[in-house]
Amino acid sequence: MNDHQVHIDEHRDDEGAKTGMWIFIFTELLLFGGLFIAYSVYRYLNPLAFHLAAEELDTTLGTINTVILLVSSMTIAMSISAIQYKNKKLTLILMAVTMLLALAFMVNKYFEWSGKISHGIYPGSMTLQEASRGELLFFGLYYAMTGLHALHILIGMAFIGYVMHLVVKNEVQHDNFVILENSGLYWHLVDLIWIFLFPLFYLIT
């Protein structure tokens, strides 16, 4: 081991890195938890309007996106196992599959949003201005919460892409893969949030 490697090892804090990620995840859960509570309150106050508004959403597309994210969570978890078994090639393949699935999710979301916007269903549109207060609240929450989730998807893709770069450079290996674990934790958070968003918006009908 050369002096450079010794210097790096002396300053590694794997537990600190993991703890930092868990704290970050906790703050994100608090953010979305507040939004989920707001949704629940408004839905309780406007049950019929929320039911009617939800019928405008594409349940099939939502289901496909749910499957996509569940599979992507599996592939990122498998990539962590692969690096532990010193299989760099498989690690990169599984991470690339995760990225492709994330891209597929975003493409589906683009078409879903485009469909809504083409029908005049978006914040500030004349269609929603003429709708009931409950429908306006539903779609306001829908765009805010799914938009925020989509932002997290993009951040997760950037994070995983960066870690892939480190794997290629051999800076992430079988004995030093905490950052890969953290990217996996972040991706599981993205998946978990969608698992709550999907039934709240798509299945309440």
PDB file of N, CA, C and O in Angstrom, residues 61-77 97-106 108-109 146 149-150 152-154 156-157 160 184 186-198:
ATOM      1  N   LEU A  61     -50.470   3.604 -16.644  1.00  0.00           N
ATOM      2  CA  LEU A  61     -49.149   4.222 -16.701  1.00  0.00           C
ATOM      3  C   LEU A  61     -48.538   4.313 -15.309  1.00  0.00           C
ATOM      4  O   LEU A  61     -47.334   4.086 -15.126  1.00  0.00           O
ATOM      5  N   GLY A  62     -49.364   4.623 -14.323  1.00  0.00           N
ATOM      6  CA  GLY A  62     -48.882   4.676 -12.950  1.00  0.00           C
ATOM      7  C   GLY A  62     -48.404   3.318 -12.469  1.00  0.00           C
ATOM      8  O   GLY A  62     -47.389   3.204 -11.767  1.00  0.00           O
ATOM      9  N   THR A  63     -49.117   2.268 -12.863  1.00  0.00           N
ATOM     10  CA  THR A  63     -48.735   0.909 -12.485  1.00  0.00           C
ATOM     11  C   THR A  63     -47.410   0.517 -13.130  1.00  0.00           C
ATOM     12  O   THR A  63     -46.534  -0.079 -12.483  1.00  0.00           O
ATOM     13  N   ILE A  64     -47.263   0.855 -14.406  1.00  0.00           N
ATOM     14  CA  ILE A  64     -46.011   0.556 -15.115  1.00  0.00           C
ATOM     15  C   ILE A  64     -44.837   1.255 -14.434  1.00  0.00           C
ATOM     16  O   ILE A  64     -43.772   0.656 -14.226  1.00  0.00           O
ATOM     17  N   ASN A  65     -45.025   2.514 -14.071  1.00  0.00           N
ATOM     18  CA  ASN A  65     -43.958   3.251 -13.394  1.00  0.00           C
ATOM     19  C   ASN A  65     -43.638   2.649 -12.030  1.00  0.00           C
ATOM     20  O   ASN A  65     -42.486   2.671 -11.586  1.00  0.00           O
ATOM     21  N   THR A  66     -44.642   2.111 -11.361  1.00  0.00           N
ATOM     22  CA  THR A  66     -44.407   1.458 -10.068  1.00  0.00           C
ATOM     23  C   THR A  66     -43.531   0.221 -10.250  1.00  0.00           C
ATOM     24  O   THR A  66     -42.568   0.008  -9.504  1.00  0.00           O
ATOM     25  N   VAL A  67     -43.854  -0.578 -11.254  1.00  0.00           N
ATOM     26  CA  VAL A  67     -43.057  -1.778 -11.545  1.00  0.00           C
ATOM     27  C   VAL A  67     -41.622  -1.384 -11.922  1.00  0.00           C
ATOM     28  O   VAL A  67     -40.658  -2.011 -11.477  1.00  0.00           O
ATOM     29  N   ILE A  68     -41.500  -0.334 -12.728  1.00  0.00           N
ATOM     30  CA  ILE A  68     -40.170   0.137 -13.144  1.00  0.00           C
ATOM     31  C   ILE A  68     -39.318   0.486 -11.930  1.00  0.00           C
ATOM     32  O   ILE A  68     -38.152   0.075 -11.828  1.00  0.00           O
ATOM     33  N   LEU A  69     -39.885   1.236 -10.990  1.00  0.00           N
ATOM     34  CA  LEU A  69     -39.111   1.642  -9.816  1.00  0.00           C
ATOM     35  C   LEU A  69     -38.795   0.461  -8.904  1.00  0.00           C
ATOM     36  O   LEU A  69     -37.712   0.402  -8.316  1.00  0.00           O
ATOM     37  N   LEU A  70     -39.722  -0.472  -8.763  1.00  0.00           N
ATOM     38  CA  LEU A  70     -39.461  -1.649  -7.929  1.00  0.00           C
ATOM     39  C   LEU A  70     -38.309  -2.472  -8.501  1.00  0.00           C
ATOM     40  O   LEU A  70     -37.425  -2.922  -7.765  1.00  0.00           O
ATOM     41  N   VAL A  71     -38.310  -2.647  -9.827  1.00  0.00           N
ATOM     42  CA  VAL A  71     -37.223  -3.396 -10.466  1.00  0.00           C
ATOM     43  C   VAL A  71     -35.904  -2.639 -10.341  1.00  0.00           C
ATOM     44  O   VAL A  71     -34.845  -3.240 -10.100  1.00  0.00           O
ATOM     45  N   SER A  72     -35.953  -1.308 -10.472  1.00  0.00           N
ATOM     46  CA  SER A  72     -34.726  -0.515 -10.365  1.00  0.00           C
ATOM     47  C   SER A  72     -34.143  -0.575  -8.958  1.00  0.00           C
ATOM     48  O   SER A  72     -32.920  -0.538  -8.783  1.00  0.00           O
ATOM     49  N   SER A  73     -35.004  -0.668  -7.951  1.00  0.00           N
ATOM     50  CA  SER A  73     -34.516  -0.830  -6.583  1.00  0.00           C
ATOM     51  C   SER A  73     -33.794  -2.167  -6.434  1.00  0.00           C
ATOM     52  O   SER A  73     -32.794  -2.282  -5.716  1.00  0.00           O
ATOM     53  N   MET A  74     -34.315  -3.180  -7.114  1.00  0.00           N
ATOM     54  CA  MET A  74     -33.681  -4.499  -7.075  1.00  0.00           C
ATOM     55  C   MET A  74     -32.315  -4.462  -7.757  1.00  0.00           C
ATOM     56  O   MET A  74     -31.330  -4.998  -7.221  1.00  0.00           O
ATOM     57  N   THR A  75     -32.225  -3.800  -8.916  1.00  0.00           N
ATOM     58  CA  THR A  75     -30.958  -3.789  -9.652  1.00  0.00           C
ATOM     59  C   THR A  75     -29.876  -2.996  -8.915  1.00  0.00           C
ATOM     60  O   THR A  75     -28.709  -3.390  -8.917  1.00  0.00           O
ATOM     61  N   ILE A  76     -30.250  -1.888  -8.268  1.00  0.00           N
ATOM     62  CA  ILE A  76     -29.225  -1.128  -7.533  1.00  0.00           C
ATOM     63  C   ILE A  76     -28.766  -1.911  -6.317  1.00  0.00           C
ATOM     64  O   ILE A  76     -27.582  -1.880  -5.959  1.00  0.00           O
ATOM     65  N   ALA A  77     -29.680  -2.662  -5.682  1.00  0.00           N
ATOM     66  CA  ALA A  77     -29.298  -3.504  -4.549  1.00  0.00           C
ATOM     67  C   ALA A  77     -28.373  -4.632  -5.007  1.00  0.00           C
ATOM     68  O   ALA A  77     -27.385  -4.970  -4.327  1.00  0.00           O
ATOM     69  N   VAL A  97     -28.474  -0.515 -15.858  1.00  0.00           N
ATOM     70  CA  VAL A  97     -29.881  -0.923 -15.970  1.00  0.00           C
ATOM     71  C   VAL A  97     -30.753  -0.036 -15.081  1.00  0.00           C
ATOM     72  O   VAL A  97     -31.848   0.386 -15.481  1.00  0.00           O
ATOM     73  N   THR A  98     -30.257   0.248 -13.867  1.00  0.00           N
ATOM     74  CA  THR A  98     -30.982   1.138 -12.952  1.00  0.00           C
ATOM     75  C   THR A  98     -31.195   2.506 -13.592  1.00  0.00           C
ATOM     76  O   THR A  98     -32.297   3.079 -13.529  1.00  0.00           O
ATOM     77  N   MET A  99     -30.152   3.028 -14.228  1.00  0.00           N
ATOM     78  CA  MET A  99     -30.242   4.334 -14.884  1.00  0.00           C
ATOM     79  C   MET A  99     -31.250   4.300 -16.035  1.00  0.00           C
ATOM     80  O   MET A  99     -32.040   5.232 -16.222  1.00  0.00           O
ATOM     81  N   LEU A 100     -31.236   3.225 -16.820  1.00  0.00           N
ATOM     82  CA  LEU A 100     -32.163   3.100 -17.947  1.00  0.00           C
ATOM     83  C   LEU A 100     -33.612   3.016 -17.460  1.00  0.00           C
ATOM     84  O   LEU A 100     -34.514   3.602 -18.069  1.00  0.00           O
ATOM     85  N   LEU A 101     -33.821   2.294 -16.362  1.00  0.00           N
ATOM     86  CA  LEU A 101     -35.164   2.203 -15.793  1.00  0.00           C
ATOM     87  C   LEU A 101     -35.628   3.566 -15.273  1.00  0.00           C
ATOM     88  O   LEU A 101     -36.795   3.940 -15.434  1.00  0.00           O
ATOM     89  N   ALA A 102     -34.705   4.300 -14.657  1.00  0.00           N
ATOM     90  CA  ALA A 102     -35.038   5.655 -14.185  1.00  0.00           C
ATOM     91  C   ALA A 102     -35.416   6.548 -15.358  1.00  0.00           C
ATOM     92  O   ALA A 102     -36.364   7.334 -15.280  1.00  0.00           O
ATOM     93  N   LEU A 103     -34.666   6.411 -16.455  1.00  0.00           N
ATOM     94  CA  LEU A 103     -34.966   7.198 -17.654  1.00  0.00           C
ATOM     95  C   LEU A 103     -36.342   6.820 -18.209  1.00  0.00           C
ATOM     96  O   LEU A 103     -37.119   7.694 -18.625  1.00  0.00           O
ATOM     97  N   ALA A 104     -36.654   5.519 -18.188  1.00  0.00           N
ATOM     98  CA  ALA A 104     -37.966   5.059 -18.658  1.00  0.00           C
ATOM     99  C   ALA A 104     -39.076   5.655 -17.806  1.00  0.00           C
ATOM    100  O   ALA A 104     -40.135   6.059 -18.325  1.00  0.00           O
ATOM    101  N   PHE A 105     -38.853   5.732 -16.499  1.00  0.00           N
ATOM    102  CA  PHE A 105     -39.836   6.345 -15.602  1.00  0.00           C
ATOM    103  C   PHE A 105     -40.072   7.801 -16.002  1.00  0.00           C
ATOM    104  O   PHE A 105     -41.215   8.258 -16.085  1.00  0.00           O
ATOM    105  N   MET A 106     -38.987   8.533 -16.242  1.00  0.00           N
ATOM    106  CA  MET A 106     -39.106   9.951 -16.578  1.00  0.00           C
ATOM    107  C   MET A 106     -39.787  10.150 -17.929  1.00  0.00           C
ATOM    108  O   MET A 106     -40.562  11.100 -18.113  1.00  0.00           O
ATOM    109  N   ASN A 108     -42.050   8.148 -19.247  1.00  0.00           N
ATOM    110  CA  ASN A 108     -43.473   7.908 -18.978  1.00  0.00           C
ATOM    111  C   ASN A 108     -44.114   9.109 -18.305  1.00  0.00           C
ATOM    112  O   ASN A 108     -45.255   9.490 -18.613  1.00  0.00           O
ATOM    113  N   LYS A 109     -43.392   9.683 -17.342  1.00  0.00           N
ATOM    114  CA  LYS A 109     -43.924  10.851 -16.634  1.00  0.00           C
ATOM    115  C   LYS A 109     -44.080  12.041 -17.581  1.00  0.00           C
ATOM    116  O   LYS A 109     -45.052  12.808 -17.480  1.00  0.00           O
ATOM    117  N   THR A 146     -45.711  14.952  -7.389  1.00  0.00           N
ATOM    118  CA  THR A 146     -45.062  14.134  -8.414  1.00  0.00           C
ATOM    119  C   THR A 146     -43.903  14.893  -9.063  1.00  0.00           C
ATOM    120  O   THR A 146     -42.916  14.284  -9.487  1.00  0.00           O
ATOM    121  N   HIS A 149     -41.062  14.578  -6.659  1.00  0.00           N
ATOM    122  CA  HIS A 149     -40.539  13.219  -6.766  1.00  0.00           C
ATOM    123  C   HIS A 149     -39.689  13.067  -8.027  1.00  0.00           C
ATOM    124  O   HIS A 149     -38.619  12.434  -7.998  1.00  0.00           O
ATOM    125  N   ALA A 150     -40.139  13.631  -9.141  1.00  0.00           N
ATOM    126  CA  ALA A 150     -39.377  13.570 -10.388  1.00  0.00           C
ATOM    127  C   ALA A 150     -38.018  14.247 -10.226  1.00  0.00           C
ATOM    128  O   ALA A 150     -36.998  13.775 -10.759  1.00  0.00           O
ATOM    129  N   HIS A 152     -36.328  14.344  -7.486  1.00  0.00           N
ATOM    130  CA  HIS A 152     -35.514  13.380  -6.740  1.00  0.00           C
ATOM    131  C   HIS A 152     -35.008  12.259  -7.648  1.00  0.00           C
ATOM    132  O   HIS A 152     -33.900  11.748  -7.453  1.00  0.00           O
ATOM    133  N   ILE A 153     -35.821  11.884  -8.635  1.00  0.00           N
ATOM    134  CA  ILE A 153     -35.375  10.884  -9.611  1.00  0.00           C
ATOM    135  C   ILE A 153     -34.143  11.400 -10.365  1.00  0.00           C
ATOM    136  O   ILE A 153     -33.140  10.680 -10.524  1.00  0.00           O
ATOM    137  N   LEU A 154     -34.208  12.632 -10.824  1.00  0.00           N
ATOM    138  CA  LEU A 154     -33.093  13.222 -11.566  1.00  0.00           C
ATOM    139  C   LEU A 154     -31.836  13.322 -10.702  1.00  0.00           C
ATOM    140  O   LEU A 154     -30.717  13.035 -11.163  1.00  0.00           O
ATOM    141  N   GLY A 156     -31.176  11.409  -8.151  1.00  0.00           N
ATOM    142  CA  GLY A 156     -30.716  10.029  -7.969  1.00  0.00           C
ATOM    143  C   GLY A 156     -29.942   9.533  -9.174  1.00  0.00           C
ATOM    144  O   GLY A 156     -28.928   8.840  -9.029  1.00  0.00           O
ATOM    145  N   MET A 157     -30.399   9.871 -10.380  1.00  0.00           N
ATOM    146  CA  MET A 157     -29.682   9.473 -11.590  1.00  0.00           C
ATOM    147  C   MET A 157     -28.301  10.097 -11.638  1.00  0.00           C
ATOM    148  O   MET A 157     -27.321   9.433 -12.011  1.00  0.00           O
ATOM    149  N   ILE A 160     -26.131   8.241  -8.994  1.00  0.00           N
ATOM    150  CA  ILE A 160     -25.723   6.914  -9.458  1.00  0.00           C
ATOM    151  C   ILE A 160     -24.716   7.024 -10.606  1.00  0.00           C
ATOM    152  O   ILE A 160     -23.744   6.259 -10.677  1.00  0.00           O
ATOM    153  N   GLY A 184     -27.627   3.645  -3.225  1.00  0.00           N
ATOM    154  CA  GLY A 184     -28.712   2.671  -3.152  1.00  0.00           C
ATOM    155  C   GLY A 184     -29.773   3.082  -2.148  1.00  0.00           C
ATOM    156  O   GLY A 184     -30.977   2.962  -2.412  1.00  0.00           O
ATOM    157  N   TYR A 186     -30.476   6.120  -1.216  1.00  0.00           N
ATOM    158  CA  TYR A 186     -31.211   7.249  -1.790  1.00  0.00           C
ATOM    159  C   TYR A 186     -32.233   6.754  -2.805  1.00  0.00           C
ATOM    160  O   TYR A 186     -33.371   7.229  -2.838  1.00  0.00           O
ATOM    161  N   TRP A 187     -31.827   5.776  -3.614  1.00  0.00           N
ATOM    162  CA  TRP A 187     -32.746   5.268  -4.631  1.00  0.00           C
ATOM    163  C   TRP A 187     -33.926   4.529  -3.994  1.00  0.00           C
ATOM    164  O   TRP A 187     -35.044   4.599  -4.486  1.00  0.00           O
ATOM    165  N   HIS A 188     -33.674   3.824  -2.906  1.00  0.00           N
ATOM    166  CA  HIS A 188     -34.768   3.153  -2.199  1.00  0.00           C
ATOM    167  C   HIS A 188     -35.743   4.189  -1.628  1.00  0.00           C
ATOM    168  O   HIS A 188     -36.948   3.944  -1.568  1.00  0.00           O
ATOM    169  N   LEU A 189     -35.211   5.344  -1.209  1.00  0.00           N
ATOM    170  CA  LEU A 189     -36.072   6.436  -0.731  1.00  0.00           C
ATOM    171  C   LEU A 189     -36.994   6.903  -1.852  1.00  0.00           C
ATOM    172  O   LEU A 189     -38.207   7.081  -1.647  1.00  0.00           O
ATOM    173  N   VAL A 190     -36.424   7.091  -3.034  1.00  0.00           N
ATOM    174  CA  VAL A 190     -37.213   7.507  -4.194  1.00  0.00           C
ATOM    175  C   VAL A 190     -38.325   6.497  -4.478  1.00  0.00           C
ATOM    176  O   VAL A 190     -39.473   6.865  -4.749  1.00  0.00           O
ATOM    177  N   ASP A 191     -37.975   5.216  -4.380  1.00  0.00           N
ATOM    178  CA  ASP A 191     -38.940   4.143  -4.596  1.00  0.00           C
ATOM    179  C   ASP A 191     -40.035   4.174  -3.531  1.00  0.00           C
ATOM    180  O   ASP A 191     -41.222   4.074  -3.832  1.00  0.00           O
ATOM    181  N   LEU A 192     -39.629   4.320  -2.274  1.00  0.00           N
ATOM    182  CA  LEU A 192     -40.580   4.338  -1.160  1.00  0.00           C
ATOM    183  C   LEU A 192     -41.587   5.474  -1.297  1.00  0.00           C
ATOM    184  O   LEU A 192     -42.795   5.290  -1.070  1.00  0.00           O
ATOM    185  N   ILE A 193     -41.105   6.643  -1.672  1.00  0.00           N
ATOM    186  CA  ILE A 193     -41.998   7.797  -1.834  1.00  0.00           C
ATOM    187  C   ILE A 193     -43.047   7.512  -2.910  1.00  0.00           C
ATOM    188  O   ILE A 193     -44.234   7.804  -2.738  1.00  0.00           O
ATOM    189  N   TRP A 194     -42.612   6.904  -4.016  1.00  0.00           N
ATOM    190  CA  TRP A 194     -43.564   6.596  -5.086  1.00  0.00           C
ATOM    191  C   TRP A 194     -44.585   5.551  -4.633  1.00  0.00           C
ATOM    192  O   TRP A 194     -45.754   5.612  -5.038  1.00  0.00           O
ATOM    193  N   ILE A 195     -44.159   4.606  -3.807  1.00  0.00           N
ATOM    194  CA  ILE A 195     -45.075   3.574  -3.311  1.00  0.00           C
ATOM    195  C   ILE A 195     -46.238   4.214  -2.552  1.00  0.00           C
ATOM    196  O   ILE A 195     -47.362   3.697  -2.548  1.00  0.00           O
ATOM    197  N   PHE A 196     -46.000   5.368  -1.933  1.00  0.00           N
ATOM    198  CA  PHE A 196     -47.072   6.100  -1.259  1.00  0.00           C
ATOM    199  C   PHE A 196     -47.845   6.984  -2.243  1.00  0.00           C
ATOM    200  O   PHE A 196     -49.071   7.105  -2.157  1.00  0.00           O
ATOM    201  N   LEU A 197     -47.131   7.613  -3.181  1.00  0.00           N
ATOM    202  CA  LEU A 197     -47.789   8.509  -4.131  1.00  0.00           C
ATOM    203  C   LEU A 197     -48.748   7.759  -5.048  1.00  0.00           C
ATOM    204  O   LEU A 197     -49.842   8.254  -5.351  1.00  0.00           O
ATOM    205  N   PHE A 198     -48.350   6.581  -5.478  1.00  0.00           N
ATOM    206  CA  PHE A 198     -49.144   5.827  -6.447  1.00  0.00           C
ATOM    207  C   PHE A 198     -50.571   5.551  -5.954  1.00  0.00           C
ATOM    208  O   PHE A 198     -51.544   5.909  -6.637  1.00  0.00           O
TER     209      PHE A 198
END
